[in-house]
Amino acid sequence: MDPHNPLASILFFLIAAVIAVPLFRRIGLGAILGYLCAGVFIGPHGMNFIDHPEAILHFAEIGVVLLLFVIGLELNPEKLWAMRRQIALLGGGQLALSALLVGVLSLFLLAVSITHAIVIGLALALSSTAFAIQLMAEKGILASPAGRRGFSILLMQDLAVIPILFIVSSFAIGNDSQQGVGVFGIVAIGGLLLAGRYLLNPMLGFVSKYGGRDIMTAAALLIVVGSALLMQAAGLSMGMGAFIAGIMLANSSFRHQLETDIEPFKALTLGLFFIAIGMTLDIGLLLARPLALLYAALLLMTLKAAIVGILLRIGGLAWRQSLHMGLILSQGGEFAFVIMAQASGLNILPPSLAGEVTLTVGLSMALTAPLVMIYERLRCREREDEPGEIDVRDDDSPEVLILGFGRFGQIAGRILRAHRIPFSALDKDASHIRFVNNFGNKIHFGDATRLDVLETAGLGHARAVLVAIDNPEEAENIVKVVREHHPHTTIIARARNRSSFINLRVAGADKVLREVFSGSLNAASETLIALGYSTGEAIRSAEIFRAHDVELLDRSLEHAGDMDEMIKINLQGREELEQLFTQDKSL
């Protein structure tokens, strides 16, 4: 097989990813390390199935661009403001101290220049957001006080990525490939901010109404690629453009849909990026200096774990919790690969030094999970949760999902809001969303029939789901999807008629409400009163009918799908109802 054939390269990438990632996740080392090792195996320093990693790495940078866009989408102003102290003090302190101490150690131990020390310090101060978040989730501590503080540190690092990339690129101002920001750069940033403020939401509204699902995905990619290329043309980082576009859409009603549409492309291209990074790792260098690189990785982890542990202890956590979280955040991050690739490509760092730093980061990732497991076995008695501390909830962890925010869903939303119960609402009518938002309600655009959209909107956190859409087939499909993937979530559904009621109950809904049933009973009661019945008689007749009808539907459920039997039950029901009313009059 010709390794230069593009299809052959794709085949090698897919085989490596499908084998390596599940294997590394199974043994607890994470997907990122699996991608890196897969790249090493198929690259020029391994089996040499693919011998042009630089070209692939250049293309795979789109994965980083998409990741930065998604990070921007998740950073809405309210969330940042609520976490401002932890982000500024813990995150800022960790980043500054780690960069300073790593830079100073690099300056003296490696005898590098000040510029090299700054770049290395900034790169190694970052931890792996994907690695650490996954590890915290697996340990069940993401929602604990320690987990929230760790997330604040990671959030600060994500915010710092763009400035760090800009600082690194500024060292190459004298290079012919780097033209600087200048007036064009400022104009480009201003233009992107204006477009995000006034053009993106109307464009997405138009596309959602007339384009369909595939065109909506194309629009999401257009926003990312267009903003990235605009910044590149202005002499800035492509990632900066995608990040700004994400920030501009963080409070958009289309946020969940955009994130869901981008996610498959981000995951695949980011995996390709890590494989390409693995292909560039110099295994010969690792074999030549294994002890030196291992000591460097352990020194980095010790330094970062100590800094994070001390900061968290000052912030009020117990020592054992603080050190546990410090160890989880002690590895180098995926953005160190990005920074090293940029620094090497711009001739800021020599390739050999960049390779040593990259290998150090890879080793630190490989060592993190085993060291955390050892620490937990030694300190397994310490609980991660502190008594008396209440979890802070926000719109990204709703207790209720309302699917369909028309007249039916809005009433439930108003009551939940009055009780200060966090909920997330989805609707796929963009014009209706804009109208409802004018009255202070915050709902998001999204197709509720898609599991990935529901997961992005917070289905995994929700205790209850209200299916309030008026399309019976879609409502039934949603109930089936939610019941299959989240069997313990309570599902309340809206039914248009008796047939819809039965279908929704069979699909797995816990409670089904017929949308006009109560109103029809009230109307019937008022009609009886107008005909001379007393108010008590009218209300009693309605209650008799309600109880009988509910019992009749329960009987029909036992024969769902057998139309002849259901017709028979309903005919019997008419006779039974007449008998009930006759008996009531005789009392």
XYZ file of C-alpha atoms in Angstrom:
587
model
C 0.000 0.000 0.000
C 1.363 3.387 -1.043
C 1.855 5.502 2.144
C 1.661 8.663 0.044
C -1.896 7.836 -1.032
C -4.259 10.181 0.914
C -6.761 7.377 1.468
C -3.983 5.162 2.835
C -3.006 7.914 5.292
C -6.617 8.257 6.409
C -6.817 4.484 6.849
C -3.708 4.457 9.065
C -5.079 7.346 11.154
C -8.401 5.598 11.702
C -6.854 2.230 12.558
C -4.424 3.823 15.004
C -7.144 5.880 16.710
C -9.689 3.041 16.929
C -7.139 0.696 18.509
C -5.088 3.045 20.688
C -7.727 5.342 22.223
C -10.076 2.661 23.643
C -7.040 0.709 24.890
C -5.530 3.687 26.723
C -8.905 4.696 28.164
C -9.377 1.119 29.368
C -6.126 1.191 31.329
C -6.873 4.681 32.685
C -4.285 6.723 30.767
C -6.740 8.803 28.724
C -7.445 9.434 25.057
C -4.804 12.117 24.532
C -1.945 9.798 25.423
C -3.543 7.159 23.201
C -3.522 9.557 20.257
C 0.108 10.501 20.933
C 1.270 6.876 21.101
C -0.712 6.063 17.966
C 1.092 8.899 16.209
C 4.452 7.647 17.415
C 3.666 4.156 16.116
C 2.574 5.151 12.606
C 4.991 8.081 12.219
C 8.506 8.335 10.820
C 10.061 7.486 14.218
C 7.931 4.338 14.471
C 6.711 2.080 11.663
C 6.973 4.918 9.122
C 3.536 4.283 7.661
C 3.295 8.061 7.182
C 6.451 10.085 6.583
C 5.144 13.636 6.202
C 3.867 14.666 9.676
C 4.570 18.383 9.188
C 2.042 18.713 6.361
C -0.574 16.818 8.364
C 0.161 18.876 11.465
C -0.453 22.078 9.512
C -3.871 20.819 8.388
C -4.749 19.350 11.795
C -4.390 22.766 13.475
C -8.044 23.264 12.557
C -8.774 21.004 15.539
C -7.207 23.549 17.898
C -9.156 26.333 16.186
C -12.432 24.446 16.734
C -11.482 23.736 20.358
C -10.905 27.437 21.011
C -14.272 28.270 19.440
C -16.028 25.803 21.769
C -14.126 27.225 24.764
C -15.370 30.673 23.775
C -18.948 29.388 23.547
C -18.738 28.102 27.130
C -17.473 31.366 28.620
C -20.636 33.418 28.995
C -20.199 36.641 31.007
C -22.487 35.562 33.874
C -20.501 32.394 34.491
C -17.203 34.247 34.410
C -18.475 36.900 36.794
C -19.778 34.356 39.322
C -16.373 32.624 39.396
C -14.282 35.802 39.136
C -12.483 35.441 42.493
C -11.522 31.826 42.078
C -10.480 32.391 38.463
C -8.408 35.491 39.245
C -6.805 34.391 42.509
C -6.425 30.633 42.103
C -6.120 30.475 38.330
C -4.044 33.614 37.958
C -1.817 32.691 40.896
C -1.179 29.185 39.590
C -0.406 30.400 36.099
C 1.950 33.174 37.216
C 3.843 31.132 39.813
C 4.164 28.058 37.592
C 5.386 30.072 34.604
C 7.836 32.018 36.763
C 9.361 29.023 38.564
C 9.510 26.805 35.465
C 11.081 29.656 33.528
C 13.697 30.299 36.228
C 14.558 26.602 36.477
C 14.856 26.403 32.687
C 17.119 29.437 32.703
C 19.558 27.924 35.174
C 19.272 24.165 34.653
C 19.099 24.194 30.847
C 21.249 27.298 30.337
C 18.806 28.719 27.764
C 18.192 32.354 26.854
C 15.588 34.499 28.603
C 13.305 34.299 25.554
C 13.515 30.502 25.552
C 12.861 30.379 29.308
C 9.741 32.575 28.967
C 8.306 30.401 26.198
C 9.025 27.166 28.108
C 7.638 28.591 31.351
C 4.397 29.738 29.710
C 3.961 26.439 27.868
C 4.554 24.186 30.879
C 2.438 26.305 33.250
C -0.656 25.032 31.435
C -2.376 21.783 32.409
C -4.447 19.543 30.166
C -8.080 20.685 30.400
C -9.364 17.596 28.591
C -7.196 15.251 30.666
C -7.927 16.838 34.057
C -11.682 17.293 33.519
C -12.031 13.679 32.426
C -10.011 12.495 35.426
C -12.099 14.576 37.856
C -15.318 13.274 36.305
C -14.121 9.676 36.614
C -13.256 10.267 40.279
C -16.666 11.864 40.914
C -15.200 15.094 42.328
C -15.989 17.562 39.537
C -18.959 19.035 41.458
C -17.177 19.033 44.831
C -15.566 22.169 46.316
C -12.129 20.888 45.281
C -13.387 20.092 41.783
C -14.905 23.561 41.328
C -11.651 25.207 42.367
C -9.710 22.966 40.010
C -12.088 23.912 37.209
C -11.474 27.596 37.961
C -7.732 27.055 37.492
C -8.330 25.278 34.179
C -10.694 28.031 33.084
C -8.045 30.667 33.727
C -5.572 28.626 31.698
C -8.060 28.428 28.812
C -8.497 32.198 28.960
C -4.722 32.626 28.926
C -4.096 30.468 25.851
C -4.763 33.240 23.346
C -2.547 35.832 25.109
C 0.219 33.219 25.478
C 0.092 32.368 21.777
C 0.202 36.074 21.016
C 3.206 36.589 23.327
C 5.054 33.683 21.742
C 4.367 34.939 18.226
C 5.532 38.436 19.218
C 9.048 37.043 19.740
C 9.147 36.383 15.985
C 8.359 39.951 14.931
C 11.713 40.167 13.188
C 10.891 37.023 11.202
C 9.668 37.615 7.658
C 6.688 35.346 8.213
C 5.339 37.468 11.036
C 4.090 40.919 10.082
C 2.712 42.011 13.435
C -0.681 43.329 14.315
C -0.700 46.903 13.077
C -3.762 48.892 12.141
C -5.164 46.065 10.027
C -5.140 43.741 13.020
C -7.026 46.212 15.195
C -9.543 46.821 12.404
C -9.996 43.046 11.930
C -10.686 42.512 15.637
C -13.157 45.406 15.670
C -14.877 44.098 12.560
C -15.211 40.632 14.047
C -16.688 42.040 17.267
C -19.235 44.080 15.295
C -20.138 41.082 13.130
C -20.597 38.933 16.212
C -22.798 41.572 17.816
C -25.051 42.461 14.896
C -24.761 39.903 12.079
C -24.207 36.364 13.393
C -27.517 35.869 15.219
C -29.685 37.191 12.340
C -27.717 35.025 9.910
C -28.169 31.919 12.069
C -31.869 32.696 12.464
C -32.298 32.890 8.684
C -30.340 29.668 8.133
C -32.258 27.779 10.830
C -35.568 28.773 9.247
C -34.778 28.002 5.610
C -31.601 25.933 5.513
C -32.075 22.669 7.383
C -29.758 20.695 9.660
C -26.921 20.216 7.161
C -26.795 23.912 6.251
C -26.856 24.822 9.956
C -23.723 22.697 10.416
C -22.168 24.403 7.407
C -22.988 27.801 8.928
C -21.243 26.826 12.184
C -18.116 25.800 10.284
C -18.326 28.968 8.183
C -18.261 31.128 11.315
C -15.229 29.323 12.725
C -13.211 29.117 9.511
C -14.137 32.636 8.401
C -13.172 34.271 11.697
C -9.949 32.214 11.850
C -8.875 33.222 8.337
C -9.726 36.873 9.032
C -7.353 36.919 11.991
C -4.680 35.069 10.028
C -4.920 37.638 7.237
C -4.441 40.367 9.860
C -1.241 38.702 11.088
C -2.863 37.267 14.239
C -3.559 33.739 15.453
C -6.349 31.784 13.737
C -7.345 30.551 17.183
C -7.897 34.126 18.352
C -10.512 34.648 15.644
C -12.368 31.459 16.542
C -12.175 32.284 20.253
C -13.613 35.792 19.749
C -16.415 34.366 17.598
C -17.224 31.866 20.366
C -17.325 34.598 23.016
C -19.664 36.648 20.820
C -22.065 33.699 20.607
C -21.753 32.541 24.236
C -25.137 34.068 25.137
C -26.740 33.323 21.786
C -29.862 31.194 21.581
C -27.985 29.062 19.047
C -25.122 28.222 21.420
C -26.094 24.634 22.195
C -26.830 23.825 18.564
C -23.520 25.330 17.409
C -21.536 23.448 20.029
C -23.272 20.202 19.121
C -22.692 20.678 15.387
C -19.022 21.552 15.885
C -18.280 18.762 18.385
C -17.790 15.846 15.917
C -15.447 17.920 13.739
C -13.588 19.207 16.801
C -13.136 15.736 18.276
C -11.884 14.191 15.033
C -9.573 17.023 13.991
C -8.229 17.447 17.524
C -7.506 13.729 17.613
C -5.757 14.106 14.267
C -3.751 16.980 15.742
C -2.541 14.857 18.661
C -1.705 11.981 16.318
C 0.291 14.404 14.176
C 2.066 15.673 17.306
C 2.886 12.076 18.216
C 4.320 11.550 14.747
C 6.727 14.436 15.337
C 7.920 13.162 18.741
C 11.555 12.192 18.545
C 11.630 8.737 20.117
C 15.332 8.561 19.401
C 15.803 11.532 21.719
C 13.738 9.807 24.400
C 15.802 6.638 24.106
C 19.010 8.679 24.154
C 18.097 10.582 27.353
C 15.358 8.606 29.116
C 16.383 9.398 32.690
C 16.855 13.124 32.063
C 13.429 13.463 30.448
C 11.791 11.330 33.163
C 13.365 13.515 35.873
C 12.170 16.622 33.999
C 8.605 15.298 33.899
C 8.630 14.384 37.601
C 10.146 17.762 38.520
C 7.446 19.556 36.520
C 4.682 17.541 38.189
C 6.111 18.058 41.671
C 6.429 21.788 41.137
C 2.916 22.258 39.750
C 1.296 19.944 42.311
C 2.960 21.890 45.129
C 1.849 25.273 43.730
C -1.756 24.174 43.209
C -1.849 22.417 46.578
C -0.566 25.462 48.472
C -2.987 27.824 46.711
C -5.963 25.561 47.409
C -4.895 25.161 51.042
C -4.753 28.948 51.389
C -8.212 28.995 49.795
C -9.637 26.854 52.597
C -9.349 23.232 51.458
C -7.789 20.518 53.573
C -4.207 19.524 52.764
C -5.124 16.096 51.430
C -7.795 17.481 49.121
C -5.473 20.241 47.974
C -2.624 17.882 47.137
C -4.999 15.474 45.425
C -6.237 18.232 43.125
C -2.691 19.496 42.649
C -1.640 16.068 41.419
C -4.606 15.913 39.024
C -3.514 19.265 37.518
C 0.220 18.562 37.594
C 0.711 17.378 34.013
C 1.608 19.512 31.033
C -1.263 20.448 28.757
C -2.239 19.880 25.165
C -1.659 23.548 24.412
C 2.023 23.059 25.233
C 2.156 21.065 21.983
C 0.548 23.993 20.168
C 2.958 26.495 21.702
C 5.998 24.318 20.982
C 4.868 23.741 17.401
C 4.401 27.483 16.931
C 7.708 28.373 18.607
C 9.600 25.812 16.547
C 7.866 26.819 13.313
C 8.706 30.485 13.867
C 12.351 29.619 14.725
C 11.922 30.912 18.282
C 13.068 27.597 19.788
C 15.430 25.086 18.197
C 13.584 21.884 17.156
C 15.635 19.756 19.576
C 14.653 21.868 22.587
C 11.011 21.994 21.500
C 11.135 18.210 21.124
C 12.473 17.759 24.654
C 9.707 19.966 26.080
C 7.063 18.068 24.106
C 8.405 14.729 25.330
C 8.376 16.044 28.905
C 4.701 16.966 28.550
C 3.875 13.557 27.101
C 5.638 11.769 29.934
C 3.842 13.917 32.533
C 0.499 12.944 30.977
C 1.462 9.290 31.069
C 2.459 9.531 34.745
C -0.533 11.519 36.041
C -3.191 8.785 36.204
C -0.920 6.164 37.841
C 0.358 8.663 40.423
C -3.188 9.795 41.254
C -4.200 6.149 41.744
C -1.237 5.561 44.077
C -2.046 8.719 46.052
C -5.703 7.703 46.447
C -4.738 4.280 47.764
C -2.459 5.879 50.318
C -4.988 8.554 51.295
C -8.297 6.823 50.538
C -9.945 7.875 53.814
C -10.073 11.556 52.973
C -13.422 12.690 51.550
C -13.529 15.166 48.677
C -16.733 16.866 49.851
C -16.644 19.421 52.663
C -19.653 19.496 55.012
C -21.799 22.575 54.957
C -20.759 23.843 51.554
C -23.509 24.214 48.949
C -22.946 23.566 45.264
C -23.271 26.605 43.042
C -25.604 25.887 40.153
C -25.905 27.737 36.867
C -27.727 27.420 33.567
C -25.190 24.853 32.366
C -26.362 22.388 35.050
C -30.172 22.679 34.906
C -32.497 20.691 37.106
C -35.176 20.714 34.408
C -35.111 20.600 30.617
C -38.126 22.147 28.865
C -38.315 20.928 25.272
C -40.564 23.253 23.311
C -41.167 26.730 24.711
C -44.556 27.670 23.326
C -47.569 28.557 25.451
C -47.477 25.170 27.211
C -43.773 25.245 28.057
C -43.707 28.933 29.008
C -46.137 28.470 31.896
C -43.949 25.752 33.391
C -40.887 27.942 32.853
C -42.460 30.916 34.645
C -43.329 28.787 37.669
C -39.841 27.241 37.799
C -38.222 30.670 37.514
C -40.428 31.986 40.334
C -39.142 29.130 42.504
C -35.542 29.875 41.386
C -35.187 26.382 39.937
C -32.574 26.407 37.148
C -33.874 25.115 33.842
C -32.793 25.052 30.228
C -35.333 25.447 27.408
C -34.958 24.352 23.796
C -37.000 25.332 20.771
C -36.240 25.159 17.044
C -38.301 28.138 15.888
C -35.737 30.959 15.708
C -38.331 33.727 15.252
C -40.268 32.482 18.284
C -37.053 32.394 20.327
C -36.317 36.047 19.500
C -39.875 37.027 20.488
C -39.790 35.168 23.816
C -36.331 36.538 24.660
C -37.766 40.068 24.454
C -39.712 39.296 27.652
C -36.632 38.300 29.630
C -36.745 34.559 29.027
C -33.506 32.857 27.976
C -34.050 29.903 25.673
C -31.782 28.210 23.151
C -32.138 27.071 19.584
C -31.804 23.323 19.158
C -33.379 20.200 17.697
C -34.653 18.329 20.760
C -34.944 15.054 18.839
C -31.124 14.789 18.751
C -29.478 13.175 21.765
C -26.255 15.166 21.259
C -28.179 18.462 21.447
C -29.972 17.304 24.600
C -26.675 16.292 26.213
C -25.145 19.666 25.347
C -28.164 21.437 26.848
C -27.633 19.606 30.162
C -29.640 16.368 29.980
C -27.023 14.586 32.073
C -27.640 17.011 34.978
C -31.435 17.321 34.681
C -33.672 15.630 37.212
C -36.786 16.088 35.073
C -37.580 16.622 31.394
C -40.777 18.345 30.256
C -41.573 17.418 26.634
C -43.814 20.337 25.638
C -43.588 20.262 21.839
C -46.822 19.919 19.850
C -45.613 17.380 17.273
C -46.760 13.939 18.496
C -44.206 11.924 16.514
C -41.271 14.080 17.625
C -42.464 14.032 21.239
C -42.664 10.232 21.173
C -39.155 9.946 19.704
C -37.754 12.319 22.341
C -39.308 10.301 25.173
C -37.812 7.081 23.769
C -34.336 8.645 23.460
C -34.365 10.128 26.975
C -35.722 6.943 28.546
C -33.127 4.776 26.772
C -30.072 6.860 27.661
C -31.188 8.300 31.029
C -33.585 5.731 32.532
C -33.743 7.428 35.946
C -34.763 10.885 34.671
C -38.412 11.796 35.256
C -40.220 12.526 31.972
C -43.379 14.651 31.838
C -44.921 14.904 28.365
C -47.615 16.919 26.639
C -50.211 14.952 24.635
C -52.550 16.371 22.010
C -55.156 13.593 22.244
C -55.887 10.145 23.637
C -53.848 8.355 20.976
C -50.842 10.566 21.721
C -51.328 9.918 25.449
C -51.097 6.151 24.950
C -48.094 6.381 22.604
C -46.158 8.600 25.020
C -46.858 6.336 27.978
C -45.757 3.299 25.975
C -42.608 5.196 24.916
C -41.652 5.617 28.584
C -43.074 8.918 29.841
C -43.695 8.902 33.610
C -46.543 11.421 33.438
C -48.551 12.507 30.394
C -50.806 15.574 30.417
C -53.439 16.116 27.740
C -53.135 19.747 26.768
C -56.873 20.560 26.478
C -58.265 18.038 28.958
C -58.468 20.262 32.042
C -59.710 23.229 30.027
C -62.390 21.065 28.398
C -63.588 19.831 31.790
C -63.882 23.417 33.009
C -65.810 24.337 29.866
C -68.183 21.398 30.346
C -68.760 22.425 33.985
C -69.614 25.992 32.967
C -72.003 24.658 30.305
C -73.843 22.528 32.879
C -74.137 25.549 35.180
C -75.582 27.586 32.302
C -78.210 24.833 31.815
C -79.367 25.095 35.447
C -77.096 22.651 37.273
C -75.702 23.828 40.580
C -71.987 24.587 40.811
C -71.455 21.556 43.053
C -73.272 19.262 40.638
C -71.275 20.535 37.695
C -67.936 20.141 39.489
C -68.883 16.640 40.692
C -69.816 15.586 37.153
C -66.453 16.786 35.883
C -64.595 14.897 38.604
C -66.529 11.690 37.885
C -65.665 12.021 34.214
C -61.995 12.738 34.989
C -61.594 9.667 37.229
C -63.417 7.394 34.800
C -61.467 8.647 31.793
C -58.115 8.125 33.527
C -59.137 4.570 34.460
C -60.275 3.966 30.871
C -56.925 5.115 29.487
C -55.062 2.834 31.896
C -57.095 -0.102 30.577
C -56.377 0.946 26.994
C -52.632 0.987 27.737
C -52.737 -2.755 28.389
C -53.917 -3.294 24.798
C -51.862 -0.626 23.013
C -51.561 -1.544 19.350
C -54.720 -3.681 19.291
C -57.203 -1.276 17.700
C -60.200 -3.610 17.881
C -59.745 -4.147 21.608
C -59.264 -0.425 22.244
C -62.496 0.404 20.364
C -64.282 -2.197 22.428
C -62.947 -0.689 25.670
C -64.088 2.804 24.644
C -67.603 1.592 23.754
C -67.809 -0.095 27.139
C -66.607 3.144 28.682
C -69.541 5.098 27.310
C -72.023 2.729 28.940
C -70.085 2.760 32.211
C -70.037 6.579 32.262
C -73.813 6.786 31.772
C -74.280 4.335 34.614
C -71.973 6.386 36.866
C -73.945 9.573 36.210
C -77.252 7.740 36.771
C -76.013 6.334 40.062
C -74.786 9.782 41.121
C -78.205 11.356 40.516
C -79.917 8.668 42.595
C -77.794 9.424 45.642
